[in-house]
Short mmCIF file of C-alpha atoms in Angstrom, two decimals:
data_model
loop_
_atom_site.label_atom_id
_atom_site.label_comp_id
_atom_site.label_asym_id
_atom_site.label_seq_id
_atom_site.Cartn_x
_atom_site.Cartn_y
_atom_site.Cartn_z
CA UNK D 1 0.00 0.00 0.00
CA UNK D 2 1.59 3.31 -1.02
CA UNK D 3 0.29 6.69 0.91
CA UNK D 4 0.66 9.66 -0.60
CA UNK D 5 1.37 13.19 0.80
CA UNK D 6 2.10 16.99 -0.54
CA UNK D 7 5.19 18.83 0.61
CA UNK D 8 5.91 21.63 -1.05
CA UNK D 9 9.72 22.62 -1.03
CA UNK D 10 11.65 25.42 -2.88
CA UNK D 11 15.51 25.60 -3.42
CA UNK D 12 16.66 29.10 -4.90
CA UNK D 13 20.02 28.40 -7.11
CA UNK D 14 20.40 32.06 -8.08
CA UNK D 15 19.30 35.27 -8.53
CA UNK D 16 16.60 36.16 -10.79
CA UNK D 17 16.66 36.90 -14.43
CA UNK D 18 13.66 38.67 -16.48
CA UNK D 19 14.91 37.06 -19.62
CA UNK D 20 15.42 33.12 -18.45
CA UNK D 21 13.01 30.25 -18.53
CA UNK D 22 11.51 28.61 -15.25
CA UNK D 23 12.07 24.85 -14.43
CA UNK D 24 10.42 23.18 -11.92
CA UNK D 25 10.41 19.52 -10.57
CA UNK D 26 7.68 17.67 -9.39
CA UNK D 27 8.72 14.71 -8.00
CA UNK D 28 6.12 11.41 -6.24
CA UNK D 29 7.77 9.85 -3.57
CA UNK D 30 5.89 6.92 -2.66
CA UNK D 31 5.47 5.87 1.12
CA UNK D 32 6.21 1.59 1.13
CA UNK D 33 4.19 -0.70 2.92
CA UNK D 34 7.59 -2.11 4.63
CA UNK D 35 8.58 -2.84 7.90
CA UNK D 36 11.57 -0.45 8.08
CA UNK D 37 10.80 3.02 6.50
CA UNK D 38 13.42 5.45 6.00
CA UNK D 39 12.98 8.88 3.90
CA UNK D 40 15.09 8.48 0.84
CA UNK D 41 18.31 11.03 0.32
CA UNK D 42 17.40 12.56 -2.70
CA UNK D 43 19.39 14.19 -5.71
CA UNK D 44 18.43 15.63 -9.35
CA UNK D 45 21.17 17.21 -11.71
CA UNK D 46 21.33 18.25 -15.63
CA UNK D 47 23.58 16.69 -18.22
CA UNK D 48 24.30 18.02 -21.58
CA UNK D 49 24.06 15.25 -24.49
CA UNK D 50 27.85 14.32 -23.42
CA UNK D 51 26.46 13.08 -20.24
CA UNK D 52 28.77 15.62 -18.12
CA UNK D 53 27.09 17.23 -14.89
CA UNK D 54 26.39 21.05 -15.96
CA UNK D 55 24.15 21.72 -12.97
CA UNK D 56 23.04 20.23 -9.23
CA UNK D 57 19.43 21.20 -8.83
CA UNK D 58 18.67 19.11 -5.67
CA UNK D 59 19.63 17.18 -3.13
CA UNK D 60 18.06 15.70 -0.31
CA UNK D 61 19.52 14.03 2.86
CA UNK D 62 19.74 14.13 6.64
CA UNK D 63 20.69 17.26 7.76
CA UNK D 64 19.66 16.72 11.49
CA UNK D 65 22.60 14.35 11.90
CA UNK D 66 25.30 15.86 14.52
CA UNK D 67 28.74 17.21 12.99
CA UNK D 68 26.89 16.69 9.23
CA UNK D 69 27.01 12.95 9.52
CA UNK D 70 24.56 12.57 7.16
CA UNK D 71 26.62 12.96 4.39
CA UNK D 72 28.53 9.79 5.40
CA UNK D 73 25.55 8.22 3.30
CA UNK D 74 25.18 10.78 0.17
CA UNK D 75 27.26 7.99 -1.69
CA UNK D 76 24.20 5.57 -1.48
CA UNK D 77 23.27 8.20 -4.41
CA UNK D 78 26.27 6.03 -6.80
CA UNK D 79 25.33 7.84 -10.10
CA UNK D 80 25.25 11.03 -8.27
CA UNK D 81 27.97 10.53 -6.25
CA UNK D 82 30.54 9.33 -8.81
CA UNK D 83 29.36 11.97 -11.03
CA UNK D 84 29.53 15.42 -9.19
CA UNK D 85 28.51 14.62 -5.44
CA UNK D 86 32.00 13.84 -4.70
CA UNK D 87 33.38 16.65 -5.61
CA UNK D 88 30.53 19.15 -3.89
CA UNK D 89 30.49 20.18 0.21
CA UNK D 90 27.79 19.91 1.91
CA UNK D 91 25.50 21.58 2.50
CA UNK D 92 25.67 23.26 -0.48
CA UNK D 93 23.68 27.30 -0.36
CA UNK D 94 20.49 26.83 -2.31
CA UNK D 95 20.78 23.59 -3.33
CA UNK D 96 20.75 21.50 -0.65
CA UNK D 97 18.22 20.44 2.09
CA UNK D 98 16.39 18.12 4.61
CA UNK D 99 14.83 14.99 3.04
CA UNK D 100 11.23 15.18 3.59
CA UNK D 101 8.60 12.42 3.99
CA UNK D 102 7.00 10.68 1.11
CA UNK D 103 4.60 12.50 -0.77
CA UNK D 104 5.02 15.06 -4.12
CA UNK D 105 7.85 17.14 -3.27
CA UNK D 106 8.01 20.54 -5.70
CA UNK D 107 11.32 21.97 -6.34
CA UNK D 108 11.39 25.14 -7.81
CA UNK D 109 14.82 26.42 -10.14
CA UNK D 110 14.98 30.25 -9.87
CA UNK D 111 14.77 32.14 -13.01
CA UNK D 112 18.16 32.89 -13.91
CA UNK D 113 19.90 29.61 -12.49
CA UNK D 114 20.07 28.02 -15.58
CA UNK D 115 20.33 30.70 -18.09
CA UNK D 116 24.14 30.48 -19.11
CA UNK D 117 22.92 26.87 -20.54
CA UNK D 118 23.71 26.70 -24.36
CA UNK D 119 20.78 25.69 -26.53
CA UNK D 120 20.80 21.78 -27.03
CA UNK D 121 19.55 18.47 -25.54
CA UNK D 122 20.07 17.48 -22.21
CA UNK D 123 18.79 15.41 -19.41
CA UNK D 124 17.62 15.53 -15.53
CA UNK D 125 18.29 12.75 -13.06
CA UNK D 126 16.94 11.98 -10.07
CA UNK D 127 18.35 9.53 -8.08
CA UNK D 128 16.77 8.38 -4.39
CA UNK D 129 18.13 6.14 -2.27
CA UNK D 130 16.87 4.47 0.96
CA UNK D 131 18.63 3.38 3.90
CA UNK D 132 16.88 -0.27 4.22
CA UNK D 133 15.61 -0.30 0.64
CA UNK D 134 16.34 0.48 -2.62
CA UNK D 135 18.03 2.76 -5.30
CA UNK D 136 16.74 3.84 -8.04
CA UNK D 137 17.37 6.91 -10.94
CA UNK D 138 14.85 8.20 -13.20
CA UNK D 139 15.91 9.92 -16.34
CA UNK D 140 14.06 12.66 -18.75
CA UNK D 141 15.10 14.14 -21.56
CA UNK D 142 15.06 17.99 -21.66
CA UNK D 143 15.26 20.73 -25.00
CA UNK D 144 17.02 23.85 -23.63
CA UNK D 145 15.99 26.65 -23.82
CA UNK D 146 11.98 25.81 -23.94
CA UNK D 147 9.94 27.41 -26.52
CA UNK D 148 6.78 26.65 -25.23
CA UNK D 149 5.28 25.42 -21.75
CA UNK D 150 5.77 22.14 -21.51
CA UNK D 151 6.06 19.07 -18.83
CA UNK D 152 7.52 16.15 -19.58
CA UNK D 153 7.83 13.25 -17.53
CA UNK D 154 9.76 10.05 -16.34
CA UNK D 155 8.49 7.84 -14.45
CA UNK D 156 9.71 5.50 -11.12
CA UNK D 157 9.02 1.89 -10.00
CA UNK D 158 9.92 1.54 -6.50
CA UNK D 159 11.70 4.23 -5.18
CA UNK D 160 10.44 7.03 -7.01
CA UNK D 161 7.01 7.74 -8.69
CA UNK D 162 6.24 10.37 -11.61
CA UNK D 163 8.86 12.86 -12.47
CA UNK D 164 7.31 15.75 -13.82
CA UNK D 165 9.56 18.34 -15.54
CA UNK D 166 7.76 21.46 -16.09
CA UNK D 167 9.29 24.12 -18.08
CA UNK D 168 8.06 27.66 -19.27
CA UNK D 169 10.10 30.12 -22.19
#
């Protein structure tokens, strides 16, 4: 039995630009019928058709944990990790935050955060992984800039739900 919830959750990335496009993430994180139930750590990124990181939009993990221990399990994220989360300290100013319970968590990319982005094809990933459960990384594909509203979605089987990517020119 899955329940479902709403949490509503904003990350700024950068200041705001009249000119840029919005993106926004809608993202169904499905509470399991298990006997151990942890929130998932959480993290969503950009590639460009070379399949190199060109931005961290999200990421999701314990931040309650004394002396940031709750990075110690950031690498349960592996595509995340080997790709960019490595590199990155956390927490990391507007991008960054708490995992939250399951439900559809919103996260909102500032105009302006993404507007250096050359025109072409690229791709979000979101990756969740549970302590006690599983891993899993949904992919969709993405035309930057957008030239009309769209949302385009991805979708989970375990881990994740629906993966809405909403963007507006």
């Amino acid at each position: 039995m899955k329940l479902r919830y709403s949490i509503a959750l904003s990350l700024p990335l950068a200041s705001a630009s009249a000119m840029a496009a919005d993106l926004a993430l809608k993202l169904d994180v499905p509470q399991l019928n298990v006997a151990e139930y942890h929130r998932p750590y959480i993290a969503a990124w950009l590639e460009n058709a070379d399949q190199k990181v060109v931005a961290n939009l999200g990421v999701l993990y314990d931040t309650k944990k004394k002396d940031n221990a709750g990075t110690k399990w950031l690498k349960d994220m592996r595509q995340w990790w080997r790709k960019t989360g490595r590199e990155l300290t956390m927490p990391m100013d507007g991008v960054s935050g708490a995992t939250k319970a399951p439900g559809e968590l919103t996260l909102n990319i500032p105009k302006g955060s993404l507007d250096k982005l050359p025109a072409g094809q690229y791709t979000v990933l979101v990756e969740a992984a549970r302590e006690a459960g599983g891993r899993e990384v949904v992919k969709v594909p993405l035309a930057w800039p957008p030239k009309t509203a769209a949302n385009v979605t991805g979708q989970g089987k375990e881990e994740l739900g629906a993966v809405v990517v909403q963007v507006k020119p």
